[in-house]
GROMACS .gro file of C-alpha atoms in nm:
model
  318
    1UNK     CA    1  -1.837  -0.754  -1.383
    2UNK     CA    2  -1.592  -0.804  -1.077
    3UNK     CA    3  -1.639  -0.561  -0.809
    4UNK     CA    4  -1.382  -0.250  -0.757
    5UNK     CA    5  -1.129  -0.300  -0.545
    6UNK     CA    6  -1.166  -0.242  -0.145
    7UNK     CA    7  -0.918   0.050  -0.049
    8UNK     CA    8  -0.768   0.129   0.323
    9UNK     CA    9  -0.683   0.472   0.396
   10UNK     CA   10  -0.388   0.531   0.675
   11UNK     CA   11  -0.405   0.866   0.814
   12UNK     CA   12  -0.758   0.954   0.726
   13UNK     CA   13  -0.840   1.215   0.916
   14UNK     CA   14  -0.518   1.404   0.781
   15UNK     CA   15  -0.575   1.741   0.534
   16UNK     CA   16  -0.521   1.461   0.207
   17UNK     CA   17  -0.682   1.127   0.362
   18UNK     CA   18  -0.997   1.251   0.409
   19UNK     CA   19  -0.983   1.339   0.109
   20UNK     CA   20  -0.880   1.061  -0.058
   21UNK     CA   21  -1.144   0.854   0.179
   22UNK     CA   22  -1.450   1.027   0.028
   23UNK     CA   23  -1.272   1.062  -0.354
   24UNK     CA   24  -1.324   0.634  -0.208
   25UNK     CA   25  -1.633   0.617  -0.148
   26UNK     CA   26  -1.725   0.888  -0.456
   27UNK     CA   27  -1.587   0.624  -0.728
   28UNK     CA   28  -1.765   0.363  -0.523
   29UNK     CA   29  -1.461   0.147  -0.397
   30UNK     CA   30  -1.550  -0.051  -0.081
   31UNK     CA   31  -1.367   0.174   0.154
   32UNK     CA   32  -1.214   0.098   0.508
   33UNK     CA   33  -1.002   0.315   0.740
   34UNK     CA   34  -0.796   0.244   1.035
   35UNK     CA   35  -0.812   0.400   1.344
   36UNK     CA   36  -0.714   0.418   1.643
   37UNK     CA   37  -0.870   0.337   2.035
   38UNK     CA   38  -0.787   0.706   2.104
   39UNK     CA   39  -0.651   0.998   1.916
   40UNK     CA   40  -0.281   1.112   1.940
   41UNK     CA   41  -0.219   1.296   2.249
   42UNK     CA   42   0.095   1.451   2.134
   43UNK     CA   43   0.051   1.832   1.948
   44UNK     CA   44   0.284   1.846   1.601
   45UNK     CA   45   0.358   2.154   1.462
   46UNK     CA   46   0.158   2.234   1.133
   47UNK     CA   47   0.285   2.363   0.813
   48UNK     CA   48  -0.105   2.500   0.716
   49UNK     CA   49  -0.383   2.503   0.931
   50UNK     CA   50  -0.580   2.226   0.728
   51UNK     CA   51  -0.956   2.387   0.603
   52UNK     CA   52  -1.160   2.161   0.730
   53UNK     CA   53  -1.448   2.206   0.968
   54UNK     CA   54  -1.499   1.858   1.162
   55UNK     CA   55  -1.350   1.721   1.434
   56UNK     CA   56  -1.144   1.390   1.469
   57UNK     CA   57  -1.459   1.232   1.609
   58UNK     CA   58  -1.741   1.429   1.361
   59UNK     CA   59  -1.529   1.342   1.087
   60UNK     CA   60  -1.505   0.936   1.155
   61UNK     CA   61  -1.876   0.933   1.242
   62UNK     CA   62  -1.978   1.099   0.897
   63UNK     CA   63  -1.719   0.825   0.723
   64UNK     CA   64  -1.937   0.542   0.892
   65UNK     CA   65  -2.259   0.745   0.829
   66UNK     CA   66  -2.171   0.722   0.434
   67UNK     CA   67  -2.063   0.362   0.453
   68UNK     CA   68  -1.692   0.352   0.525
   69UNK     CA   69  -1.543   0.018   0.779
   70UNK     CA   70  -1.375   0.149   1.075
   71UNK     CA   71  -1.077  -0.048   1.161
   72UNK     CA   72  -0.962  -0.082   1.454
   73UNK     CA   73  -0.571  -0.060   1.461
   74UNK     CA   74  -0.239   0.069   1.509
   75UNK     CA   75   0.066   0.105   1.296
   76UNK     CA   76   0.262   0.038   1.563
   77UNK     CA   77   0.092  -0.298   1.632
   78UNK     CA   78   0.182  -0.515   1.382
   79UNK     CA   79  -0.085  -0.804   1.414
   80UNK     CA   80  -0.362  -0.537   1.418
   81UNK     CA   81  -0.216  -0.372   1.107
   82UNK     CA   82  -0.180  -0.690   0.914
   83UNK     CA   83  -0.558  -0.805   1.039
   84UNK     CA   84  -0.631  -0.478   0.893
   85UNK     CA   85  -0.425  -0.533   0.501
   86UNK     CA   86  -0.559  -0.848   0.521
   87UNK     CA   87  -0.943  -0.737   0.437
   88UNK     CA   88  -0.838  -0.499   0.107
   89UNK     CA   89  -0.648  -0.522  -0.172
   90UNK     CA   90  -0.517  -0.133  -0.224
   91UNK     CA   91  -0.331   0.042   0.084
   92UNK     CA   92  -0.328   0.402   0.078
   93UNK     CA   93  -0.094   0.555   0.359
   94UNK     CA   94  -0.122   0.940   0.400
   95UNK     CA   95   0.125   1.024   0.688
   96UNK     CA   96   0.241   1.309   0.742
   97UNK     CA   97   0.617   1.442   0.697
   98UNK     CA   98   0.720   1.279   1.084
   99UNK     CA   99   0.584   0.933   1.012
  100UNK     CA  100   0.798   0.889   0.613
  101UNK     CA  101   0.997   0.686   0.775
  102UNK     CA  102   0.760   0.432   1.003
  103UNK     CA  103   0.593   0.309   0.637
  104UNK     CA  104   0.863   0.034   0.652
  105UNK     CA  105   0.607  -0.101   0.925
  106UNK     CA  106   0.376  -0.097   0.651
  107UNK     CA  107   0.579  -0.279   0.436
  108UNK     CA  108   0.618  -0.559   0.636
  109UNK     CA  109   0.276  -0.577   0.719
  110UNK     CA  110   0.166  -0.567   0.334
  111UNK     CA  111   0.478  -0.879   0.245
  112UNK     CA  112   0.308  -1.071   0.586
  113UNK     CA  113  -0.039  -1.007   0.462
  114UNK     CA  114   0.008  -1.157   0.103
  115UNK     CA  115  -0.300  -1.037  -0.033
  116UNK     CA  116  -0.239  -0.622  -0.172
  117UNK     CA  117  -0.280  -0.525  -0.536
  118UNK     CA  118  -0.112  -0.196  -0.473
  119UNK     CA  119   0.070   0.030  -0.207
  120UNK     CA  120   0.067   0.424  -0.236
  121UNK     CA  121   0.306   0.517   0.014
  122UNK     CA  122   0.281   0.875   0.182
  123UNK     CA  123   0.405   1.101  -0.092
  124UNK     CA  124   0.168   1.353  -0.227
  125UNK     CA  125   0.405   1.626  -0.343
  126UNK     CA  126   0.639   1.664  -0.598
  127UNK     CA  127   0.865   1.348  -0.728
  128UNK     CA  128   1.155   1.250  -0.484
  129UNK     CA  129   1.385   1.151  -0.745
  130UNK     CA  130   1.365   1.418  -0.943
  131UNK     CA  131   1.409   1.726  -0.734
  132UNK     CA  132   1.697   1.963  -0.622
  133UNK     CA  133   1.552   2.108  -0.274
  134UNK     CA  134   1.767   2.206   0.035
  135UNK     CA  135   1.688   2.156   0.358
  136UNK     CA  136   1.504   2.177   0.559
  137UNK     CA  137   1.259   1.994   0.301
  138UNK     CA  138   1.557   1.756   0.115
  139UNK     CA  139   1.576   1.552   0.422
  140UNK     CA  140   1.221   1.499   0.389
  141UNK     CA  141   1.223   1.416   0.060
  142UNK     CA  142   1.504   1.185   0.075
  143UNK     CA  143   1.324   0.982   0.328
  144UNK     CA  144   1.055   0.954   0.101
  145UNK     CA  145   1.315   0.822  -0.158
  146UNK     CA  146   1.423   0.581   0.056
  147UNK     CA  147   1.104   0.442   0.180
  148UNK     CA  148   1.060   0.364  -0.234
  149UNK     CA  149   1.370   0.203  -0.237
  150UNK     CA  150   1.240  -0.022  -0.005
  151UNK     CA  151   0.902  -0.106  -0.162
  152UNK     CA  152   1.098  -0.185  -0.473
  153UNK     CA  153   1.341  -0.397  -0.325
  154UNK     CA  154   1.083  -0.608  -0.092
  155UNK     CA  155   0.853  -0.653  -0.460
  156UNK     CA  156   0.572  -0.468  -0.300
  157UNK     CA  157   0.350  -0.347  -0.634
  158UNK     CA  158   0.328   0.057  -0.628
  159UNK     CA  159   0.211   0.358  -0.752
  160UNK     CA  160   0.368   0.694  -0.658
  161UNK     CA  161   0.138   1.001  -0.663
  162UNK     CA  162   0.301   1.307  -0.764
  163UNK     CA  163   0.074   1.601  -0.685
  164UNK     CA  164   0.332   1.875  -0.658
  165UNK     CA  165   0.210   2.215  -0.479
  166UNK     CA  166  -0.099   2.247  -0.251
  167UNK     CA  167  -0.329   2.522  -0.342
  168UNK     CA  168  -0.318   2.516   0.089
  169UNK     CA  169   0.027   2.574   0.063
  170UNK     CA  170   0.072   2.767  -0.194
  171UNK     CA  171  -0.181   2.948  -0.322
  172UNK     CA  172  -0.415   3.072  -0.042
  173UNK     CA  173  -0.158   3.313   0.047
  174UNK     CA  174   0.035   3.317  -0.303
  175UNK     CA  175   0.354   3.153  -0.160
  176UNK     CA  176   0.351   3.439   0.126
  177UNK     CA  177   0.496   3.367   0.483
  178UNK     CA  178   0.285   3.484   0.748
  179UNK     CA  179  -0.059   3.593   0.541
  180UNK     CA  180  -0.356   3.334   0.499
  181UNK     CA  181  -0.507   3.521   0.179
  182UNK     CA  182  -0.390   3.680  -0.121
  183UNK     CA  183  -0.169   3.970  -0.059
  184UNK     CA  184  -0.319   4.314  -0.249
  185UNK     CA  185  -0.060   4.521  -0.193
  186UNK     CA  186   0.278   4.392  -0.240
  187UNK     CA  187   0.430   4.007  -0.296
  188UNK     CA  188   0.757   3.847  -0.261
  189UNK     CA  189   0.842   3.668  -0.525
  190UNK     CA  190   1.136   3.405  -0.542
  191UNK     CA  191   1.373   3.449  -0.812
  192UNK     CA  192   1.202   3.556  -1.135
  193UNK     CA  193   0.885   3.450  -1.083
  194UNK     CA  194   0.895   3.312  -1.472
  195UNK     CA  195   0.934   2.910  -1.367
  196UNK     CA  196   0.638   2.679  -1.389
  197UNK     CA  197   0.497   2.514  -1.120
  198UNK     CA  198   0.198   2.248  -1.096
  199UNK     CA  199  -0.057   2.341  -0.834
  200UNK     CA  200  -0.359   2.125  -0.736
  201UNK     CA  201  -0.683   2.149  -0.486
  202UNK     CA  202  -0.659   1.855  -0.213
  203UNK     CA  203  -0.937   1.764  -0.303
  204UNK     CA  204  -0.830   1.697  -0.638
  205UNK     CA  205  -0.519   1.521  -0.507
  206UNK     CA  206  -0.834   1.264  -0.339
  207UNK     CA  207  -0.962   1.188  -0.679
  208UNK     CA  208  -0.701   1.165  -0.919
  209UNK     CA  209  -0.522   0.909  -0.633
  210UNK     CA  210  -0.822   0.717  -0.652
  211UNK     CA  211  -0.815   0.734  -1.043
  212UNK     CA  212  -0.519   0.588  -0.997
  213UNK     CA  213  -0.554   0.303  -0.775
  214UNK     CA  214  -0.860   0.166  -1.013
  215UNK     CA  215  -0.586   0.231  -1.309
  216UNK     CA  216  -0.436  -0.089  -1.407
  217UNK     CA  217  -0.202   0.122  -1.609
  218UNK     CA  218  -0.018   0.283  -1.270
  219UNK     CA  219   0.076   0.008  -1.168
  220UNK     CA  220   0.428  -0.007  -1.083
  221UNK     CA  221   0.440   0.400  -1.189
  222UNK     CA  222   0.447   0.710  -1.063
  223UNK     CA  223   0.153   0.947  -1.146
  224UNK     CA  224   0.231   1.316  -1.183
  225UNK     CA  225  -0.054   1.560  -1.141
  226UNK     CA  226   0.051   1.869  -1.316
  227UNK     CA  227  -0.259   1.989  -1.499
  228UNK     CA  228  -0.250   2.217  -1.822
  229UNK     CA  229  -0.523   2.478  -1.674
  230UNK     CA  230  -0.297   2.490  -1.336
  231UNK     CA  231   0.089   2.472  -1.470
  232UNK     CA  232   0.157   2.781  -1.426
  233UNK     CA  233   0.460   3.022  -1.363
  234UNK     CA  234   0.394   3.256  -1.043
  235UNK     CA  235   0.398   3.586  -1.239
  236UNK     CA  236   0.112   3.409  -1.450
  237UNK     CA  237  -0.061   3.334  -1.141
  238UNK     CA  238   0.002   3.710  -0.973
  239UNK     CA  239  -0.134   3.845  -1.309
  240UNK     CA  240  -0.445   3.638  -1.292
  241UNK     CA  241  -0.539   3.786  -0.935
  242UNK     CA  242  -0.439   4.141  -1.049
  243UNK     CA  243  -0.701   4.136  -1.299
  244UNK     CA  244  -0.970   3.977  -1.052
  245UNK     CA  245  -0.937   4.297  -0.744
  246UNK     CA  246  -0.833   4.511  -1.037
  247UNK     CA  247  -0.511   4.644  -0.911
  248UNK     CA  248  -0.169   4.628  -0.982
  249UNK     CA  249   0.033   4.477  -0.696
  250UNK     CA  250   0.403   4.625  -0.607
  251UNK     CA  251   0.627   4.307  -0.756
  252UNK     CA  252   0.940   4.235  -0.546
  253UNK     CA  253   1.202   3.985  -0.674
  254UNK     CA  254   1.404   3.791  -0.428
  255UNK     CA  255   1.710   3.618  -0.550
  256UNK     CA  256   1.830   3.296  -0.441
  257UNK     CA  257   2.097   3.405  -0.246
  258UNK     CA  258   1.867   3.614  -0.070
  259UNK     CA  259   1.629   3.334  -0.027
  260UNK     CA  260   1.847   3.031   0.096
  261UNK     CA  261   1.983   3.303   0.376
  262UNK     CA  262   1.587   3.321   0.465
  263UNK     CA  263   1.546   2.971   0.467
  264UNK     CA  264   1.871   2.969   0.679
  265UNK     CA  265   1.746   3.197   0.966
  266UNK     CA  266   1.391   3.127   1.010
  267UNK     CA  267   1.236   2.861   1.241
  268UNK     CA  268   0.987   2.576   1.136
  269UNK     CA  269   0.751   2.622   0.964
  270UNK     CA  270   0.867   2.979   0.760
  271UNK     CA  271   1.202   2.758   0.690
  272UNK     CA  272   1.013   2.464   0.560
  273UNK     CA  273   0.749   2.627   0.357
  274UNK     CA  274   1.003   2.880   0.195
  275UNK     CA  275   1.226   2.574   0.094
  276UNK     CA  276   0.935   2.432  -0.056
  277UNK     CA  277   0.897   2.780  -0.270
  278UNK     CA  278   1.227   2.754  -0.336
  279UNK     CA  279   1.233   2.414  -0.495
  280UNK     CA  280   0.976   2.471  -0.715
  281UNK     CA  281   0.981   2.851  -0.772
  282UNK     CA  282   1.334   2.867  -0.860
  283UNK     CA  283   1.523   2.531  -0.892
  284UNK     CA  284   1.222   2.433  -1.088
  285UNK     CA  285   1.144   2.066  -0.952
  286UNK     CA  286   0.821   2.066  -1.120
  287UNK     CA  287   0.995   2.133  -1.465
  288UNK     CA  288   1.086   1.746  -1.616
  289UNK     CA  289   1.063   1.532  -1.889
  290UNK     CA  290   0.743   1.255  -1.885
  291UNK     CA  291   0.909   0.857  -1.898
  292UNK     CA  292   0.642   0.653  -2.045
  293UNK     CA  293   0.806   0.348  -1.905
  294UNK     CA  294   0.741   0.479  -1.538
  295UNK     CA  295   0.550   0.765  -1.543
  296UNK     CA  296   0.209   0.848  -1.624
  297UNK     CA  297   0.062   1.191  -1.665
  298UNK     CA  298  -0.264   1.233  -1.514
  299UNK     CA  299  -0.395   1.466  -1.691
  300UNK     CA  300  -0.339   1.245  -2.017
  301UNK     CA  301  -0.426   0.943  -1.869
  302UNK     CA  302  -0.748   1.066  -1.681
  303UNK     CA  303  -0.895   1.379  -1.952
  304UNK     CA  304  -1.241   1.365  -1.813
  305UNK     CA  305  -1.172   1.422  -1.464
  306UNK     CA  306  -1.301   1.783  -1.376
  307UNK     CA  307  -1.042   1.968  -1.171
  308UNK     CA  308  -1.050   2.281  -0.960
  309UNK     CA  309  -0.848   2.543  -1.211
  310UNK     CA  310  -0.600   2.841  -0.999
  311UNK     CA  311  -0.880   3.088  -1.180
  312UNK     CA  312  -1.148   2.935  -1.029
  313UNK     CA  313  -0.955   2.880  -0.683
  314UNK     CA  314  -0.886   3.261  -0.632
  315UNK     CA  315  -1.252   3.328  -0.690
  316UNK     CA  316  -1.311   3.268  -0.299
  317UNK     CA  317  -1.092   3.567  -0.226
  318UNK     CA  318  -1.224   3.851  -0.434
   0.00000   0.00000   0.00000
């Protein structure tokens, strides 16, 4: 039997790479990362505070301690990064939102390098052509369009992992600004609070993308994670914790007009996270049709994966 293919995580000390690295190392796929002589110096805002005890440095030394190759490298030196593609066969970049548009880097590295099965490019949230967000997130998500365009154009095989909503995001504080746990009280919700939305653990998001890359049937596809225990509208969810604390929250509806003119006047991050309610609480972005011919539906195509459920998620907060 041939042995699984060697992955390479970019950004792996990021809230999803590490994940993904360890859902890597998990399923037994020779693993490498690639980092850097010294960490970033510069401080980027954050939407979330990632949950995640280690440091930079504790987090690298466990990787090596459980068998992952350190690479030496930066994106922004080309030989390194192709002396880097060169050892794998699957790239796996995790960037964050600043860096979308620095993948073409990437590309060219991967079309130099000759050798790569497969390219997941830094997506991880809900599918860029099929969405109807404003900004500040559509700018983000149109970069992440464009970066596909590219790996289509240049031949460069894909898979596009489609993960939607964050518990992090989304469900720690139950799409609240300004709270870190479960409001039980009172909660804003956009619109009606009756459209579905796909929620996942990020550590979930680290093994289904690794599903995928060993999935000869992604290739070329885009894999949407919205699974049947966690597709769920927000007043399903909001029910769900009212019967866990026992108590009936106060339930108040926001329309959209109300909403885009809070999206309008707040400052990063509050404007970016409430566009990202927005686009899937009310304009329904994770609400589509399944195209066998370029999608695949994890949940179908991976059944005896084990997920972390929203019911078991809220648990941790009672």
């Amino acid at each position: 039997m041939a042995g699984k293919d060697r992955i390479l995580v970019l950004g792996p000390t990021g809230a999803i790479g590490r994940h993904i690295v360890w859902a890597s190392v998990k399923a037994g796929n020779p693993t490498y990362v690639l980092v850097r002589d010294t960490p970033p110096t510069v401080n980027k805002p954050r939407l979330v505070t990632a949950a995640n005890p280690e440091t930079r440095e504790e987090l690298l030394q466990n990787f090596q301690n459980s068998g992952v190759f350190l690479i030496q490298g930066d994106m922004n030196d080309h030989q390194s990064l192709v002396n880097a593609i060169k050892q794998v066969d699957v790239v796996i970049c995790s960037f964050g939102r600043l860096l979308i548009e620095d993948q073409v880097k990437i590309i060219a590295a991967i079309k130099e390098a000759g050798n790569v099965k497969r390219f997941f490019p830094s997506e991880f949230g809900l599918d860029v052509d099929r969405h109807d967000a404003v900004e500040p997130v559509r700018e983000v998500f149109e970069e992440k369009a464009k970066i596909r365009r590219v790996i289509e154009a240049e031949g460069v095989p894909y898979t596009y992992l489609c993960c939607h909503a964050f518990t992090g995001y989304f469900l720690r504080n139950l799409a609240q600004i300004d709270i870190t746990v479960p409001p039980r009280d009172k909660i804003y919700i956009q619109g009606d609070g009756n459209v579905k939305g796909a929620y996942v653990t990020e550590a979930d998001v680290g093994t289904f993308t690794i599903e995928a890359a060993n999935d000869p049937n992604a290739l070329n596809k885009a894999v949407h994670l919205r699974l049947p225990a966690n597709y769920l509208t927000l007043n399903q969810i909001v029910s769900m914790w009212e019967k866990k604390i026992g108590k009936t929250l106060e339930k108040i509806y926001v329309p959209e007009e109300e909403v885009l003119k809070q999206i309008k006047e707040s400052s990063f991050p509050n404007n970016y996270l409430l566009a990202l309610y927005h686009s899937q609480q009310i304009r329904g972005d994770a609400v589509y049709e399944i195209d066998p011919a370029r999608d695949v539906e994890a949940s179908e195509a991976y059944p005896y994966v084990k997920y972390s459920t929203v019911d078991e998620y809220l648990n941790q907060f009672v």
